[in-house]
PDB file of C-alpha atoms in Angstrom:
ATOM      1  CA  UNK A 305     135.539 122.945  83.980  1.00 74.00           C
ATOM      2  CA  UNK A 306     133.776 120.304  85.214  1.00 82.00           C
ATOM      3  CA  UNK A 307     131.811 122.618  88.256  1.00 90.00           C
ATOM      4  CA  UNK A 308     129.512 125.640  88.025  1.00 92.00           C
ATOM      5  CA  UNK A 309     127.349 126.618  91.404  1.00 93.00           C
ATOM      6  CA  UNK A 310     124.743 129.120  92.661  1.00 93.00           C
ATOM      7  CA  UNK A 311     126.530 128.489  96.266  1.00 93.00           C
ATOM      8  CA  UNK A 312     123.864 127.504  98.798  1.00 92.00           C
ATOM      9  CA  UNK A 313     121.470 126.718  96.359  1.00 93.00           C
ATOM     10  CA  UNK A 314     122.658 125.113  93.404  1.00 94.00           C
ATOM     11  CA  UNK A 315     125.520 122.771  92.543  1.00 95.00           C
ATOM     12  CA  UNK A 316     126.620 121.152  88.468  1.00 95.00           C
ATOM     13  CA  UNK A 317     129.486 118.708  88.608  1.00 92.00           C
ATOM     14  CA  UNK A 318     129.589 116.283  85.390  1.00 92.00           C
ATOM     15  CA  UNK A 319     132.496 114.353  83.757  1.00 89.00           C
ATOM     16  CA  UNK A 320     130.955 114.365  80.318  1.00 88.00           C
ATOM     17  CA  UNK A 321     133.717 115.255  78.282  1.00 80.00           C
ATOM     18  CA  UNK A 322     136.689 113.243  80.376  1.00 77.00           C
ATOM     19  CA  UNK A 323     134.852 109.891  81.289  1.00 67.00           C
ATOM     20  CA  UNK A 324     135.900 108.591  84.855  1.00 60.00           C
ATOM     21  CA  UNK A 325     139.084 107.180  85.548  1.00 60.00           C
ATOM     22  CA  UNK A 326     140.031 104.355  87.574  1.00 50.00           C
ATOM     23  CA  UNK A 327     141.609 106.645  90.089  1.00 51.00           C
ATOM     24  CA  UNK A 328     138.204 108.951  90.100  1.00 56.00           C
ATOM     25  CA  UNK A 329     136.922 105.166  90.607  1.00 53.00           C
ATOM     26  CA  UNK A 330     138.448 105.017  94.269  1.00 48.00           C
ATOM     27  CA  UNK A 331     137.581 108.523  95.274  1.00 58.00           C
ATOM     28  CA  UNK A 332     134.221 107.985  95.234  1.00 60.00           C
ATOM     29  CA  UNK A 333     133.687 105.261  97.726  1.00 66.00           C
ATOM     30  CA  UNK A 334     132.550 107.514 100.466  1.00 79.00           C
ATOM     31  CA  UNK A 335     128.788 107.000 102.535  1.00 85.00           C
ATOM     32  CA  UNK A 336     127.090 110.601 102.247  1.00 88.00           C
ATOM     33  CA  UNK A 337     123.912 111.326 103.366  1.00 91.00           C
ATOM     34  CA  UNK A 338     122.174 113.903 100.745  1.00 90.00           C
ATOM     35  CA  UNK A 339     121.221 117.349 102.103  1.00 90.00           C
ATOM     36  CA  UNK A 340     120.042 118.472  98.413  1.00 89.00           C
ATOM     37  CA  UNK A 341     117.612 117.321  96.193  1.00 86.00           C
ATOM     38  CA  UNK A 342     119.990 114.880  93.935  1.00 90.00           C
ATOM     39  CA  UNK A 343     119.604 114.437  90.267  1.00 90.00           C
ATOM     40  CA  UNK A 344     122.147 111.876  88.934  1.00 92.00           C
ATOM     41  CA  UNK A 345     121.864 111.536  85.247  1.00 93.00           C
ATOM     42  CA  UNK A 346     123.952 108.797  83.773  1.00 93.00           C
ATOM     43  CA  UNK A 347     124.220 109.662  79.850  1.00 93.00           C
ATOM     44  CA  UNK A 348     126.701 106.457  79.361  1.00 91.00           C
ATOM     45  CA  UNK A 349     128.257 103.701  80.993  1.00 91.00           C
ATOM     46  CA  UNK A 350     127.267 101.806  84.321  1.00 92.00           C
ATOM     47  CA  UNK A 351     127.330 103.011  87.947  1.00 91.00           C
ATOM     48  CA  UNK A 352     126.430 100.896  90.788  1.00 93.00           C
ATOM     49  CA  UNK A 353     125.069 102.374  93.664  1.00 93.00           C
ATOM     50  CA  UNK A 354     123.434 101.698  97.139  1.00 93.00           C
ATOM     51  CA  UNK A 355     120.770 103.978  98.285  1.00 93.00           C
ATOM     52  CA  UNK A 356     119.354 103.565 102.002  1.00 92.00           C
ATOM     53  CA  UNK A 357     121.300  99.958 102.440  1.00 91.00           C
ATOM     54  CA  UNK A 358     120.137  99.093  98.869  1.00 93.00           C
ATOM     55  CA  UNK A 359     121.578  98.160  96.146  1.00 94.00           C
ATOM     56  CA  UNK A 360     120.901 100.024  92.389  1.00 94.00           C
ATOM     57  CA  UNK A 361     122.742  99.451  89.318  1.00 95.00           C
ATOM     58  CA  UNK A 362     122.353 102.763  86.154  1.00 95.00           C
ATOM     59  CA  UNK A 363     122.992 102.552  83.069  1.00 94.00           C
ATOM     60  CA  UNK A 364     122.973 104.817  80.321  1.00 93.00           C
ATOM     61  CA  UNK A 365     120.045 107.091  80.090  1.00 93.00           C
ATOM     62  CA  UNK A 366     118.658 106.535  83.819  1.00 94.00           C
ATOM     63  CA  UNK A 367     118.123 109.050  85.806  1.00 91.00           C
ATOM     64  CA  UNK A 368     118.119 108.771  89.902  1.00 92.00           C
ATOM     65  CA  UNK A 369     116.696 111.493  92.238  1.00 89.00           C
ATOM     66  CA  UNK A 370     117.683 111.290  95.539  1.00 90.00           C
ATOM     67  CA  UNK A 371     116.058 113.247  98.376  1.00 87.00           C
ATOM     68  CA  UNK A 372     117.331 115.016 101.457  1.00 88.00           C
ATOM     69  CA  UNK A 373     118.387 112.697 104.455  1.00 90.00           C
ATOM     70  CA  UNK A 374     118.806 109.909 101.570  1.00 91.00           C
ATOM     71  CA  UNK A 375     122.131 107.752 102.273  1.00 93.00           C
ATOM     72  CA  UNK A 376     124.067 107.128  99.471  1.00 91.00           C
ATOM     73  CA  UNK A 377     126.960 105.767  98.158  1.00 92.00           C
ATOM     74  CA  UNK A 378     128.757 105.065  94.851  1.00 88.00           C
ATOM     75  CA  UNK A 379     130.069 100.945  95.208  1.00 89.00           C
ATOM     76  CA  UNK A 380     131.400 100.919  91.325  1.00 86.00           C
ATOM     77  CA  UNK A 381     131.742 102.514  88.293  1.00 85.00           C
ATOM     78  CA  UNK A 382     132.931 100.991  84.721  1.00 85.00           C
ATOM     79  CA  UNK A 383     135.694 103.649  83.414  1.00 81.00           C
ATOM     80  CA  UNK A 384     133.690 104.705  80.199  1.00 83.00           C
ATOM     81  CA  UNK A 385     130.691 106.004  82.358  1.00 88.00           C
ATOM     82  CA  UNK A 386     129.725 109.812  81.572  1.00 91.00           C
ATOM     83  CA  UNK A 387     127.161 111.527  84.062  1.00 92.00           C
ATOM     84  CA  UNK A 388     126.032 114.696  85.366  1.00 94.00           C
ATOM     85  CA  UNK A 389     125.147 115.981  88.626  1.00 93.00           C
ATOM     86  CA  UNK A 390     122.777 118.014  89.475  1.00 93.00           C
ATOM     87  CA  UNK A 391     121.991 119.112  93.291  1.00 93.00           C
ATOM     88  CA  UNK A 392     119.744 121.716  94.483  1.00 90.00           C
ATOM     89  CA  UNK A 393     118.694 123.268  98.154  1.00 88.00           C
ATOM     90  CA  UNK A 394     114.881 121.589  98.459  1.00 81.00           C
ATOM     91  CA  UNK A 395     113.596 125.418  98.064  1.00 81.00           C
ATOM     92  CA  UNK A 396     115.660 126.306  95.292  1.00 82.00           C
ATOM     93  CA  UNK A 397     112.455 124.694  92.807  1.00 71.00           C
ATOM     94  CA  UNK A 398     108.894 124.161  93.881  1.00 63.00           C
ATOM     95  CA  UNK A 399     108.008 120.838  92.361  1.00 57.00           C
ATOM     96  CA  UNK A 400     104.659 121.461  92.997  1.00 55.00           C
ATOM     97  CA  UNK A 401     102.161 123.682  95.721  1.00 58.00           C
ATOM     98  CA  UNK A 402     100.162 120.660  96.068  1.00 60.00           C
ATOM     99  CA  UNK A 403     101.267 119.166  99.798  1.00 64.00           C
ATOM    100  CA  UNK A 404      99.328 115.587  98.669  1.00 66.00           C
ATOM    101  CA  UNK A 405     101.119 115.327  95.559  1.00 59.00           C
ATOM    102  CA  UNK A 406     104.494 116.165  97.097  1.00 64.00           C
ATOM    103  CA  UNK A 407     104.379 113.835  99.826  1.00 68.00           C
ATOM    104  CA  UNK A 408     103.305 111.315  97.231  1.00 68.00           C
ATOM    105  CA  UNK A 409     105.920 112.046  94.648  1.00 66.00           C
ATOM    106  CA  UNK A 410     108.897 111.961  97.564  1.00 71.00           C
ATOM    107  CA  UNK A 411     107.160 108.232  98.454  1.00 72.00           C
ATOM    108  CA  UNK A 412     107.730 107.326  94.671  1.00 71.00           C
ATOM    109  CA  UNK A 413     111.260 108.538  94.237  1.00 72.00           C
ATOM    110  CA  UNK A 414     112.121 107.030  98.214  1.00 72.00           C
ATOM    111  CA  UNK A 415     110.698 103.512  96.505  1.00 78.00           C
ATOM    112  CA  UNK A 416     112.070 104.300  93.282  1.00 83.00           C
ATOM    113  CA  UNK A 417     114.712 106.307  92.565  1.00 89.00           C
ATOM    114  CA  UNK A 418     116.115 105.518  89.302  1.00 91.00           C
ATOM    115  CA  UNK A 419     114.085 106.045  86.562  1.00 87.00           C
ATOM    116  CA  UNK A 420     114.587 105.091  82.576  1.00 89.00           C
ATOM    117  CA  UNK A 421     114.858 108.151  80.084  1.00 86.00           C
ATOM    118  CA  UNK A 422     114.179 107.542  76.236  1.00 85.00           C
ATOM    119  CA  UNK A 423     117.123 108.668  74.167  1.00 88.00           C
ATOM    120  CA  UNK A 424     115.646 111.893  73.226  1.00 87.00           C
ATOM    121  CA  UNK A 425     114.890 112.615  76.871  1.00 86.00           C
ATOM    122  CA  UNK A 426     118.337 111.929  77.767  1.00 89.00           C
ATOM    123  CA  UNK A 427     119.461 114.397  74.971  1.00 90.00           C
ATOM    124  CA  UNK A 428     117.276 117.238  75.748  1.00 89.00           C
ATOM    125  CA  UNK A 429     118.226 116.966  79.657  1.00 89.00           C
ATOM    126  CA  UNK A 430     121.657 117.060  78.942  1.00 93.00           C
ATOM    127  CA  UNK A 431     121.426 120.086  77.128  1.00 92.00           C
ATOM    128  CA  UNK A 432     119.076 121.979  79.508  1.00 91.00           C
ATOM    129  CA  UNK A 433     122.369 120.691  81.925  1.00 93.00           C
ATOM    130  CA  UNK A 434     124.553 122.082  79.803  1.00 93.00           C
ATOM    131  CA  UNK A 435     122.564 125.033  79.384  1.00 92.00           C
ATOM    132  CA  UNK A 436     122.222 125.961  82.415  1.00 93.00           C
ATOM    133  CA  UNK A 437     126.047 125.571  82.951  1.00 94.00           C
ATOM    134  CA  UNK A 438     126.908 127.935  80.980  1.00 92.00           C
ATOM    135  CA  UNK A 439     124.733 130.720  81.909  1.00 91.00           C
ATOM    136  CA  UNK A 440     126.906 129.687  85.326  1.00 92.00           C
ATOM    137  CA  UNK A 441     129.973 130.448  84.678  1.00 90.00           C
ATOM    138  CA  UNK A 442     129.055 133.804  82.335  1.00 87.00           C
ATOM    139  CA  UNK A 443     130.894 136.249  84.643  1.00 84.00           C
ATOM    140  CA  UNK A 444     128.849 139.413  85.167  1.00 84.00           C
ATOM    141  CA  UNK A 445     125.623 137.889  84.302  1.00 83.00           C
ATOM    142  CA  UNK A 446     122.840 138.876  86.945  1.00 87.00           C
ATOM    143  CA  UNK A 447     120.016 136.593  86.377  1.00 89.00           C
ATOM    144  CA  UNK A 448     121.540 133.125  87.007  1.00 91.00           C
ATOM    145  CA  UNK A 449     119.651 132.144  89.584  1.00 90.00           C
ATOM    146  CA  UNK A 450     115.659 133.143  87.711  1.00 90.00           C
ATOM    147  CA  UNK A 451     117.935 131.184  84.375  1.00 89.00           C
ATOM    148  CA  UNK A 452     118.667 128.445  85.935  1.00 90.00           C
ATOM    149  CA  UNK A 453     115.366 127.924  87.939  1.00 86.00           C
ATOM    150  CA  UNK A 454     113.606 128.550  84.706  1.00 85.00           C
ATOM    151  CA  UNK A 455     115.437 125.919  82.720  1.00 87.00           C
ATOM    152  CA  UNK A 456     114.853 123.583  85.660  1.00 83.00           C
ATOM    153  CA  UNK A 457     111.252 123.914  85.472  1.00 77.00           C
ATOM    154  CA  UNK A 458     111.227 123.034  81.702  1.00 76.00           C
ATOM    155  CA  UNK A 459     113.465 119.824  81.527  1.00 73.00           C
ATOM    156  CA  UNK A 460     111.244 117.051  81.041  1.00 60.00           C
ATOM    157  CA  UNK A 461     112.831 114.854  83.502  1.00 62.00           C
ATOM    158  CA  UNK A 462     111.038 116.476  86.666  1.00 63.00           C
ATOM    159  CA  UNK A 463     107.618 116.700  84.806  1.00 62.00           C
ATOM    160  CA  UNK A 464     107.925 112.657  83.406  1.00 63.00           C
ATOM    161  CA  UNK A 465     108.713 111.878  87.222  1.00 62.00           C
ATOM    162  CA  UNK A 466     106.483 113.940  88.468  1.00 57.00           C
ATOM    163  CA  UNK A 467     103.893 112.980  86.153  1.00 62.00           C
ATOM    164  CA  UNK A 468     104.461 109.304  87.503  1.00 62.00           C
ATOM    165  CA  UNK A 469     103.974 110.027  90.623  1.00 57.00           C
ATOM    166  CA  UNK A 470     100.398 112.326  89.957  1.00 57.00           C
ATOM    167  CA  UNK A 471      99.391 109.113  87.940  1.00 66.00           C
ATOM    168  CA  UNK A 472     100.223 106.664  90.981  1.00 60.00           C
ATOM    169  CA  UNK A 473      98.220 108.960  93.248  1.00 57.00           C
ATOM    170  CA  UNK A 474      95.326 108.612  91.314  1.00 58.00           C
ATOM    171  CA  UNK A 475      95.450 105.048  90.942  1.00 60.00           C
ATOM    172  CA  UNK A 476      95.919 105.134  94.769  1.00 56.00           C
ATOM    173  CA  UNK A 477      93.108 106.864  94.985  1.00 53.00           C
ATOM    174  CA  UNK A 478      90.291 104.929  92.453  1.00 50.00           C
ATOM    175  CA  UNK A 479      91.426 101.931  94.112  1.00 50.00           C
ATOM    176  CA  UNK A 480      90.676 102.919  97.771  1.00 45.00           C
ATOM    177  CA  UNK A 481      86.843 104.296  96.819  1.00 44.00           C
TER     178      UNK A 481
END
């Protein structure tokens, strides 16, 4: 399966074990504008993208977050390219209760949305994926949702991005006093 959801709230779709094709290629040349919070992570191969009328290029072991009312579209993909998909309602995960900090970390992804992961990084956040995926599709199971927000909170990605964007406030702030 290549799909698991928490319908309304939470949405997997990866490709990592049947890379894409050159006919998955074509069906992916639609413009979308993102409803969800967006995390694209792109374990191998190269995707080239265009956020907001610009253009992005991922390789293995970036990462791109993309933000509700973001317009995005996939231009190209190389066929050996393996990625997972992760999108979210905006409430489905409080990044943080600090409105400052929020407004700053949506700034950073909005001027940069695809970040670099270190290998282990990239290993541990495709597990936590993976992870949480199968806690999805266990039939019967009653918790997925607290599961899955749970392993959400602990994948490193969201706490190295929004640790960046914490450390650019402050900087922001010493340089303005």
């Amino acid at each position: 399966e290549r799909a698991a959801q928490i319908p309304g709230k939470l949405y997997l779709v990866d490709n990592l074990n049947d890379p894409i094709t050159v006919k998955d290629q074509i069906d992916m040349q639609d413009i979308a504008q993102v409803a969800m919070v967006v995390i694209f992570i792109c374990k191998n191969g190269r995707v080239d993208v265009q956020i907001d009328r610009k253009d992005y290029t991922m390789r293995g072991g970036d990462v791109m977050s993309l933000l509700p009312g973001t317009v995005f579209q996939f231009v190209n993909t190389c066929e050996s390219t393996e990625c997972a998909v992760i999108a979210m309602h905006p409430d489905f995960i409080n990044y943080t209760s600090d409105v400052k900090l929020g407004i700053e970390f949506a700034r950073m992804l909005h001027d940069n949305p695809i970040q670099k992961l270190d290998y282990p990084m990239m290993e541990e956040a495709i597990g936590i994926y993976k992870a949480i995926k199968n806690k999805l599709y266990r039939s019967g199971y009653r918790y997925k949702e607290e599961v899955a927000k749970n392993y959400l909170n602990i994948m490193k990605i969201f706490k190295q991005i929004h640790k960046k964007a914490y450390d650019r406030e402050l900087t922001d702030t010493t340089l303005r006093y």
